[in-house]
Short mmCIF file of C-alpha atoms and ligand atoms in Angstrom, two decimals:
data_model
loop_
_atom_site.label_atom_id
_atom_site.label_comp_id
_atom_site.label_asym_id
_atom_site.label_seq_id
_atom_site.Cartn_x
_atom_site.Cartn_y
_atom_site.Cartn_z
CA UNK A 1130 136.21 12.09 193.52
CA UNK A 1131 134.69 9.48 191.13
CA UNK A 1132 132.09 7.77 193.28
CA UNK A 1133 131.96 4.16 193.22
CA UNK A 1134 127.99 4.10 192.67
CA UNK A 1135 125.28 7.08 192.07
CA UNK A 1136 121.98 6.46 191.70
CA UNK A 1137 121.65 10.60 191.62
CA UNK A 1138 122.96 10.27 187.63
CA UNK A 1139 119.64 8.46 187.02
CA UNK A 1140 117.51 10.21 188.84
CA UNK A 1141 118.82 13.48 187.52
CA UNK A 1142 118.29 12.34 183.87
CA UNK A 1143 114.55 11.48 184.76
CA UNK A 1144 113.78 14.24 186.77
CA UNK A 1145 110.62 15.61 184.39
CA UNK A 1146 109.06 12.20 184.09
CA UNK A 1147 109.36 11.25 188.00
CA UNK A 1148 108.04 14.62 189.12
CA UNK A 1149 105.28 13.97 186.47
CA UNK A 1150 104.47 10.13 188.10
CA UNK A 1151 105.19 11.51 192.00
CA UNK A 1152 102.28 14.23 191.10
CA UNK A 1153 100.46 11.53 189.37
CA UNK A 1154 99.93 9.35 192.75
CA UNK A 1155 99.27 12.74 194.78
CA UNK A 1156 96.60 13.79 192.47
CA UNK A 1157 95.26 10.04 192.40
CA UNK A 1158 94.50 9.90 196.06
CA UNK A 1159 95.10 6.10 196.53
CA UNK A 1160 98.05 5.52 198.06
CA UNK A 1161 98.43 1.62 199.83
CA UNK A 1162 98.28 -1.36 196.46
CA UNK A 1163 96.14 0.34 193.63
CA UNK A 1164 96.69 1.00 189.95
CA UNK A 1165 100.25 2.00 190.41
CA UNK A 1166 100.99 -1.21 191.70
CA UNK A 1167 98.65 -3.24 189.60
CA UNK A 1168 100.76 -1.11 186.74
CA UNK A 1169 103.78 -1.81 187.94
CA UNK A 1170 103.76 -5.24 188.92
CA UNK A 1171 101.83 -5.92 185.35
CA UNK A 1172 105.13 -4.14 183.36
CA UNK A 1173 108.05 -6.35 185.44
CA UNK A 1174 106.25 -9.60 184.79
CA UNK A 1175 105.70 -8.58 180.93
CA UNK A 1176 109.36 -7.19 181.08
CA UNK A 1177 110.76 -10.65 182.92
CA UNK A 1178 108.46 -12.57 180.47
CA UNK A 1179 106.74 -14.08 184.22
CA UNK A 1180 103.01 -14.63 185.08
CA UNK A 1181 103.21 -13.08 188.06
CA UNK A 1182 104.79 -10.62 190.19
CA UNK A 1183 103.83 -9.18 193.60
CA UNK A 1184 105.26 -5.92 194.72
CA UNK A 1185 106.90 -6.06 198.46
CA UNK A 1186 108.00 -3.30 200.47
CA UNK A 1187 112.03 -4.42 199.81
CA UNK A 1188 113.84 -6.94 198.72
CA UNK A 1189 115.03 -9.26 202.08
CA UNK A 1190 110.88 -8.92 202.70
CA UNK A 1191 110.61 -10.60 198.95
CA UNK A 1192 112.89 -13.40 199.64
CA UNK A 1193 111.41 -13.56 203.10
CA UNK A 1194 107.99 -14.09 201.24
CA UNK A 1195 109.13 -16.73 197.95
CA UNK A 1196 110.55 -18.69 200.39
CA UNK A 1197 107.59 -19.01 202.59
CA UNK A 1198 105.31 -18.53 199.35
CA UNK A 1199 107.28 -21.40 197.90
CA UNK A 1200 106.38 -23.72 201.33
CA UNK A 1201 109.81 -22.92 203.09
CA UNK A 1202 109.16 -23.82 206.85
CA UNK A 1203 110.15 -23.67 210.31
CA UNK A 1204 113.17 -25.18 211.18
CA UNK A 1205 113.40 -26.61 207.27
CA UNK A 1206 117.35 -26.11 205.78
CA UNK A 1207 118.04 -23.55 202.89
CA UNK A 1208 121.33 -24.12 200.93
CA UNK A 1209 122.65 -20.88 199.95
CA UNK A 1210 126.12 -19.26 199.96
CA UNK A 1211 127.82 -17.13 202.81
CA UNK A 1212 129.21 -14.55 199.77
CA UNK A 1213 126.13 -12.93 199.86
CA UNK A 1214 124.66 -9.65 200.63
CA UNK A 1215 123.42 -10.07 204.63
CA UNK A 1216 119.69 -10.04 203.75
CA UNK A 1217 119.82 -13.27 201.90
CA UNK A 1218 120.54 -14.98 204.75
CA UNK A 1219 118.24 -12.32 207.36
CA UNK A 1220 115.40 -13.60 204.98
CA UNK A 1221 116.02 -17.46 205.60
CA UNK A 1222 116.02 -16.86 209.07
CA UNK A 1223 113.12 -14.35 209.23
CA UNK A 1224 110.82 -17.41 207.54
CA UNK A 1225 111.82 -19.71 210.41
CA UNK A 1226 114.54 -21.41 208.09
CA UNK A 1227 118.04 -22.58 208.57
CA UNK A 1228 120.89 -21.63 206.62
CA UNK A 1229 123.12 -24.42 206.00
CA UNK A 1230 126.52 -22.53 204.07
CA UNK A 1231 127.99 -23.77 200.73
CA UNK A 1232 131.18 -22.35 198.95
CA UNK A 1233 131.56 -20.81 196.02
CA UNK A 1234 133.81 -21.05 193.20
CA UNK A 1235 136.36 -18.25 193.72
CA UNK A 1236 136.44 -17.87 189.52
CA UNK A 1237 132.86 -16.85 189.79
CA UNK A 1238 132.29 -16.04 192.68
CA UNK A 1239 128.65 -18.32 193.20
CA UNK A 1240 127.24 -20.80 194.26
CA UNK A 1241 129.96 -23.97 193.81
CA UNK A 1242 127.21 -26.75 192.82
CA UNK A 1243 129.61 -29.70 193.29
CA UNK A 1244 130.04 -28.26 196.75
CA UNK A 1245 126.42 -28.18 196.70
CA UNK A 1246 126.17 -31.75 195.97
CA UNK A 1247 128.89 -32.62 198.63
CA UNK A 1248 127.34 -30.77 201.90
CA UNK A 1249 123.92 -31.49 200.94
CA UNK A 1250 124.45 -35.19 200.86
CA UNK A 1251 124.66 -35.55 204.89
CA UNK A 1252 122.94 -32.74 205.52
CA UNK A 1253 119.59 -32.82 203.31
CA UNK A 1254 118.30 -29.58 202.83
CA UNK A 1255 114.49 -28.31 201.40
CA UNK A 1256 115.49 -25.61 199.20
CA UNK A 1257 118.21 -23.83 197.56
CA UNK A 1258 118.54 -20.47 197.57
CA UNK A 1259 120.62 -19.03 194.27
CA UNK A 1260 122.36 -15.86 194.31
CA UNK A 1261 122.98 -14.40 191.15
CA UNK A 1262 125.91 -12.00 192.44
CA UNK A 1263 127.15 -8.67 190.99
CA UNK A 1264 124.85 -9.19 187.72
CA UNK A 1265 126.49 -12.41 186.61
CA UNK A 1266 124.67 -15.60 186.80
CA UNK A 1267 124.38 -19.16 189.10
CA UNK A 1268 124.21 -22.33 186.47
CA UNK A 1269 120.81 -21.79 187.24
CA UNK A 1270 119.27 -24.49 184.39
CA UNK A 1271 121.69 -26.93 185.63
CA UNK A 1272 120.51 -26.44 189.44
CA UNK A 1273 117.13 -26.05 188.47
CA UNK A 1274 117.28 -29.68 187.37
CA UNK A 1275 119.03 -30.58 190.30
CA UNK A 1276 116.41 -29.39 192.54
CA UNK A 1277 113.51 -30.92 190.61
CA UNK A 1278 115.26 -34.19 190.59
CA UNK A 1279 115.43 -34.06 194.37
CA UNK A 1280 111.49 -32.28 194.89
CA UNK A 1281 113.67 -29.05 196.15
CA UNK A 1282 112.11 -26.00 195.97
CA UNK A 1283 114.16 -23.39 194.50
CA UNK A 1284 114.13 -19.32 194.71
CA UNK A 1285 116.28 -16.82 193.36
CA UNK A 1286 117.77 -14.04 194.63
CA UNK A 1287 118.42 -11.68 192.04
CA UNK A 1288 118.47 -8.28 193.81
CA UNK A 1289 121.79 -7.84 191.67
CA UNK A 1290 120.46 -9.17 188.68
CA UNK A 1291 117.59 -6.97 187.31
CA UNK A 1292 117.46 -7.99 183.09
CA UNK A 1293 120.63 -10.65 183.63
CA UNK A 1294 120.02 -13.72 180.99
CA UNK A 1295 121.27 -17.16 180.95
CA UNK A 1296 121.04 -18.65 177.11
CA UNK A 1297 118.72 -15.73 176.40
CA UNK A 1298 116.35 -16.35 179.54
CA UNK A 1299 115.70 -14.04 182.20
CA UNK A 1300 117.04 -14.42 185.67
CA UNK A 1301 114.31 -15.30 187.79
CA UNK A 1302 112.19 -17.49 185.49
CA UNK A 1303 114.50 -20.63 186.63
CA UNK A 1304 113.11 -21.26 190.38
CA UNK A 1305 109.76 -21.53 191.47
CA UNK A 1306 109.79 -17.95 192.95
CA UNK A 1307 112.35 -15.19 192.46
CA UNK A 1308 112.84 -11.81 194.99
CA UNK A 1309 114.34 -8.53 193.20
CA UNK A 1310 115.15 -5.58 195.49
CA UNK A 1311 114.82 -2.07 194.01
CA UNK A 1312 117.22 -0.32 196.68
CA UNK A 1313 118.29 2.64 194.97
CA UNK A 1314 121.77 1.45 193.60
CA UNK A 1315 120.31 -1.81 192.15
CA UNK A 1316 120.45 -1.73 188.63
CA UNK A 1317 116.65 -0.69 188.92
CA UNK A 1318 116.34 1.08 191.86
CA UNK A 1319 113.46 3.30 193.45
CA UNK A 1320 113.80 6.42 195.75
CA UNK A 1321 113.70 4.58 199.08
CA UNK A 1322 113.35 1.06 199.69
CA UNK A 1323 111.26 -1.44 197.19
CA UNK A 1324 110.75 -5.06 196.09
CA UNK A 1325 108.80 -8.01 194.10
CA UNK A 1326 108.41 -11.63 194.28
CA UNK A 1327 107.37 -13.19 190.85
CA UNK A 1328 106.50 -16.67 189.74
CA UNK A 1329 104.89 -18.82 187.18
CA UNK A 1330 103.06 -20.79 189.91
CA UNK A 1331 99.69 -19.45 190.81
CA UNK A 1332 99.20 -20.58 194.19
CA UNK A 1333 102.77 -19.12 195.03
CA UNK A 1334 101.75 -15.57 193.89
CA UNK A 1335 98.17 -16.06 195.87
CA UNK A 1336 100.16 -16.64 198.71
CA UNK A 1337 102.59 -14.24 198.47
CA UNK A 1338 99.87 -11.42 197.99
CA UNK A 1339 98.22 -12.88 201.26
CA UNK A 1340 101.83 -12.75 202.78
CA UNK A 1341 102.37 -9.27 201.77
CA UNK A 1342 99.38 -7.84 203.73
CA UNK A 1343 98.49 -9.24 207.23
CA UNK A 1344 97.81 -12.79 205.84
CA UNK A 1345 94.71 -11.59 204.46
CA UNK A 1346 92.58 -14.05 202.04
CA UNK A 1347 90.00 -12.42 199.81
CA UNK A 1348 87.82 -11.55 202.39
CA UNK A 1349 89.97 -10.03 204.81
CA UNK A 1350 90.36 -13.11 206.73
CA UNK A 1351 93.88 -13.82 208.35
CA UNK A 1352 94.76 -17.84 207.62
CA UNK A 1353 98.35 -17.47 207.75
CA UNK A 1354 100.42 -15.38 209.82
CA UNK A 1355 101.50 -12.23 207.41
CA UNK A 1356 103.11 -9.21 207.36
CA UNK A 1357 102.96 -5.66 206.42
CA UNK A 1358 104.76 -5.44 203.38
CA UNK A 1359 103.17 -3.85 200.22
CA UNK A 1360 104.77 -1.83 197.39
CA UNK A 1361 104.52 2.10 197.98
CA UNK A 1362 102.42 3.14 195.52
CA UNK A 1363 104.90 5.96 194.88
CA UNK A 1364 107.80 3.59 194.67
CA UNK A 1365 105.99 1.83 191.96
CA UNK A 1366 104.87 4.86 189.91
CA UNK A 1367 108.97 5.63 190.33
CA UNK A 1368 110.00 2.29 189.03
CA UNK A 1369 107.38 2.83 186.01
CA UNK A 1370 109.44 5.55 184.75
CA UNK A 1371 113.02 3.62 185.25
CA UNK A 1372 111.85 0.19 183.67
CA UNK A 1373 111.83 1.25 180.27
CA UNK A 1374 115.54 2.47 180.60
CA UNK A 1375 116.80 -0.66 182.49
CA UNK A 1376 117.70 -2.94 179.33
CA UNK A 1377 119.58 0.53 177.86
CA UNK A 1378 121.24 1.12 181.52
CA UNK A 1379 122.18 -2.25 181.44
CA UNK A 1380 124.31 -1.88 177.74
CA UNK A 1381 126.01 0.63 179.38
CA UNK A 1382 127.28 -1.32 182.10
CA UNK A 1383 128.22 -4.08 179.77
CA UNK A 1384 130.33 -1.14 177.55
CA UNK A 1385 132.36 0.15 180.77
CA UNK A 1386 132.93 -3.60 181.56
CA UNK A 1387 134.27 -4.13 178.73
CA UNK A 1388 136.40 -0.84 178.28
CA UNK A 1389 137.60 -1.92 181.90
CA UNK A 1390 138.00 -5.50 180.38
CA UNK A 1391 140.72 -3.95 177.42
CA UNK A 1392 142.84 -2.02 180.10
CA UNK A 1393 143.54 -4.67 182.04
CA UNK A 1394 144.50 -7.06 179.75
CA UNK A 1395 147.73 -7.52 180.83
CA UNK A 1396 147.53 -6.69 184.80
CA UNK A 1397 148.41 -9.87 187.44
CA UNK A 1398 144.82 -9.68 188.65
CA UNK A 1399 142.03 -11.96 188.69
CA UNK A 1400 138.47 -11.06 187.44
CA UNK A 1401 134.90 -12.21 188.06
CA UNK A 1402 135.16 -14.94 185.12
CA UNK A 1403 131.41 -14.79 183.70
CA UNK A 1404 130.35 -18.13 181.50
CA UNK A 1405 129.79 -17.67 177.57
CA UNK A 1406 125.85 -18.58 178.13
CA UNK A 1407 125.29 -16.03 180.78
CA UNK A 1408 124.48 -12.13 179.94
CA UNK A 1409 125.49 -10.36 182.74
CA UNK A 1410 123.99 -6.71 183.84
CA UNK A 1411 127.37 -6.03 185.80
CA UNK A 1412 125.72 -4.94 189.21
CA UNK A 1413 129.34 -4.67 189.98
CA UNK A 1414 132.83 -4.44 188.16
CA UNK A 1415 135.13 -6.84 190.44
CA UNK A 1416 138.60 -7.83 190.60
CA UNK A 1417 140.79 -9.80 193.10
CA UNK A 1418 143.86 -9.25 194.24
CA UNK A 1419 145.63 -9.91 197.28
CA UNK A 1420 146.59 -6.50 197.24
CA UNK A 1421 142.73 -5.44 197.63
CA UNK A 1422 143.44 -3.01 200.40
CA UNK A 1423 146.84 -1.41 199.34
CA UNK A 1424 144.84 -0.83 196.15
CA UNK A 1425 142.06 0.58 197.38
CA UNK A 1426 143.96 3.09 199.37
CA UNK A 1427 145.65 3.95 196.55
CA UNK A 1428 143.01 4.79 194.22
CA UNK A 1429 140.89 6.95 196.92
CA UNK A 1430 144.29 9.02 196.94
CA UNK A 1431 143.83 9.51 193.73
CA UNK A 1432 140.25 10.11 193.61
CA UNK A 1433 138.54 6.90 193.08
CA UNK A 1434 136.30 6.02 195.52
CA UNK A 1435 135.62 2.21 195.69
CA UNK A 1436 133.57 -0.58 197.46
CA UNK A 1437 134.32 -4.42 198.63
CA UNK A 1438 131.01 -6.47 198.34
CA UNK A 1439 131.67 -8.22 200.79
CA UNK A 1440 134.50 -7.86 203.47
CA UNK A 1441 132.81 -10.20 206.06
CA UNK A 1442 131.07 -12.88 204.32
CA UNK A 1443 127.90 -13.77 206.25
CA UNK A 1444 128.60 -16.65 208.47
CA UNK A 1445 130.73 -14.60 210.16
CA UNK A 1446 128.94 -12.35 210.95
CA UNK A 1447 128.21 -13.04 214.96
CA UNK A 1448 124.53 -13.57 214.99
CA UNK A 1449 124.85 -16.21 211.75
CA UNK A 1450 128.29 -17.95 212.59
CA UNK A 1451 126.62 -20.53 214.33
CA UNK A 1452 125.37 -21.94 211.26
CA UNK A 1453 128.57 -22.38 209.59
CA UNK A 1454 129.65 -25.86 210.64
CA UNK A 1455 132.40 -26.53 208.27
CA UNK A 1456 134.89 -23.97 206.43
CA UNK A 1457 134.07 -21.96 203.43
CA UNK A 1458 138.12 -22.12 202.30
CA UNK A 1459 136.58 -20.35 198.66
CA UNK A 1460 134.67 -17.82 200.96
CA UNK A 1461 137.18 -16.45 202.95
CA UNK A 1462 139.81 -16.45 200.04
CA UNK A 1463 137.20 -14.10 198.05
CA UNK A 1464 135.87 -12.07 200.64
CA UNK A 1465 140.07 -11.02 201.10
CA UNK A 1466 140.76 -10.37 197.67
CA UNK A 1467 137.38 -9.00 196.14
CA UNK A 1468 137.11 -4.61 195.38
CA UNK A 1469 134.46 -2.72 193.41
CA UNK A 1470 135.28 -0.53 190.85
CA UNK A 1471 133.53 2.55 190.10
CA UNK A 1472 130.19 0.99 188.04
CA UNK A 1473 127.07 2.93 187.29
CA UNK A 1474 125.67 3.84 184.18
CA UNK A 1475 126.08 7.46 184.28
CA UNK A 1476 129.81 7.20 184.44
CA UNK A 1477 131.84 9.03 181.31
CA UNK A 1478 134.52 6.93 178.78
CA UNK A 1479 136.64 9.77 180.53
CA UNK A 1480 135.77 8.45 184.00
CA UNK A 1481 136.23 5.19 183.17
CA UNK A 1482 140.01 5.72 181.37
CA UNK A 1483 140.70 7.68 184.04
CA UNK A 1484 139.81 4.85 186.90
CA UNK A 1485 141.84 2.34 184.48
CA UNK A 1486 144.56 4.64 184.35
CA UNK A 1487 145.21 4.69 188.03
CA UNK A 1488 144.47 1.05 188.48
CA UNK A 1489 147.74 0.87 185.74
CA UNK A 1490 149.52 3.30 187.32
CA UNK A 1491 149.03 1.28 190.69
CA UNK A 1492 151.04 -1.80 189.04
CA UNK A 1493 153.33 0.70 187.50
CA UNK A 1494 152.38 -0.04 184.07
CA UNK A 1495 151.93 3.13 181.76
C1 PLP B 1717 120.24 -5.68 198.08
C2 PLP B 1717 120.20 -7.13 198.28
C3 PLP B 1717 119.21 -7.75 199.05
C4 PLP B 1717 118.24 -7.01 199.93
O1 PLP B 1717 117.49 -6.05 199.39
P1 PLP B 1717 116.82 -4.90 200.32
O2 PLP B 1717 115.90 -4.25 199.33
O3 PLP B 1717 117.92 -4.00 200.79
O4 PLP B 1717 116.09 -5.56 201.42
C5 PLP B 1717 119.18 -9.13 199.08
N1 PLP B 1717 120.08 -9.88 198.42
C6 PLP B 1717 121.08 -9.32 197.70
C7 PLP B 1717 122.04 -10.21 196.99
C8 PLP B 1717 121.17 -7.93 197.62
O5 PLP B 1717 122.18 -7.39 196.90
#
């Protein structure tokens, strides 16, 4: 069976350096914040080309925290789509914050920013939350500008978008926070669960480090109400080791895109149609088809396992349909048709040929 994701692969190739840092932080004897943080945190912002970046203990905590960070409040609306990994929308809610759904553009499958402009315009809204799904990119420069020109605060969620660029510039340098999750499929990904917030603002990483640890100021005093949510030292000393690979990991995924790109030239399926400016890190290789689940099927006979990111787009999901007071027609149409390929760096030409293959063979085509 080719597996549709396997973080293993990575983990496999890096084996002598992680035993080397997971030995490091036994032998070091601090193990809450520290140097491995510090170390880490110091490497993604220099990496991202940020100020600042705060390391949280996963990545719907780091949203949870930008927005807050960012002054998202109780019973304030976010704007963010329902085609959306769950969290996005469990972090809105966790900072007291009220989802209000917009569509997306089934060709791209994000954020739709006239539909933006449409539902926002009876139903004002404090920030936007942008999603930069499966490694591809939001017009993030042109809703950055949209935001500012209303006094919207903006954060992006680019837990699928680790190294993604838009006109050479790194996702999450757009808003006035950004939240990464390093879940071990992401295309940096820990051993268990991790997370950062960064920013260019100062007082929004002061507040998220007070945020990440029991509302603490300086001297230990609790102003705001926090949480517990620091970076594992041994998380971080992990992601040490995989950051200097991401940017190579990432070419890869771009090659089997594209090798996946050649073979289906000439199928009658749609793909995710990714702008000129953007460089995407392909989180995920999908295509849509009405025939998603026949297809599917078809290629786990054959040995192909696959994913669909996502079946049940999150407003309606029971505890967040309530919030969806108008249709999401783009939504529902994408969440039918959408299936993930096999996509992870460690996976062969071979592999790949033979997943095209089958796809071909599917639609009868040699
Ligand atoms: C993975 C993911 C998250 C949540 O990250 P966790 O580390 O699992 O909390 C949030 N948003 C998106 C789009 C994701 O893919």
């Amino acid at each position: 069976m080719i597996p549709q994701t396997s973080p293993k692969a990575i983990i496999n190739e890096e084996r002598d350096a992680l035993d080397q840092a997971i030995a490091r932080v036994l032998e070091s004897g601090s193990y809450i914040l520290g140097p491995e943080v510090e170390g880490f945190e110091r490497a993604f912002a220099a990496y991202i080309g940020i100020d600042a970046a705060v390391g949280v203990a996963n990545g719907t905590d780091a949203l949870e925290i930008a927005l807050r960070a960012v002054g998202v409040g109780e019973g304030e609306r976010v704007a963010v789509v329902s085609m959306t990994a769950v969290p996005t929308v469990t972090a809105i809610r966790r900072a007291g914050a009220i989802p209000v759904f917009i569509d997306i553009d089934p060709d791209t499958c994000l954020m739709d920013l006239e539909d933006l402009d449409r539902r926002t315009f009876d139903t004002p809204v404090a920030a936007v939350v942008a999603v930069h799904l499966y490694g591809s990119m939001v017009q993030i420069d042109r809703l950055a500008l949209w935001c500012q020109s209303r006094g919207l605060a903006l954060v992006e969620d680019c837990a699928q978008a680790h190294g993604a660029r838009l006109s050479g510039r790194h996702a999450g340098t757009f808003g006035d926070a950004a939240a990464f999750s390093f879940y071990p499929t992401k295309n940096l990904g820990a051993i268990g669960d991790a997370g950062v917030v960064i920013t260019n603002r100062s007082a929004v990483a002061e507040r998220a480090r007070r945020l990440r640890q029991y509302g603490w100021n300086d001297e230990r005093v609790s102003e705001t109400e926090g949480l517990n949510s620091r970076l594992d030292p041994m998380q971080a000393a992990i992601l040490g080791v995989m950051l200097p690979r991401l940017d190579a990991r990432n070419a890869r995924r771009r090659e089997i895109a594209a090798r996946y790109d050649r073979a289906f030239r000439d199928l009658p399926f749609g793909l995710q149609y990714i702008a000129s400016e953007v460089e995407p890190v392909y989180h995920q290789y999908v295509l849509r088809t009405p025939e998603r689940d026949h297809l599917a099927g078809y290629l786990r006979e054959n040995g192909v396992a696959t994913a669909v990111h996502y079946r049940t787009p999150v407003h309606h999901h029971p505890i967040y349909a309530p919030f969806a007071n108008a249709p999401l027609p783009g939504t529902d149409q994408t969440a039918a048709q959408v299936l993930s390929l096999p996509m992870f760096p460690g996976l062969s030409d071979e592999e790949v040929d033979h997943v095209a293959s089958i796809v071909r063979s599917f639609y009868r085509k040699p």
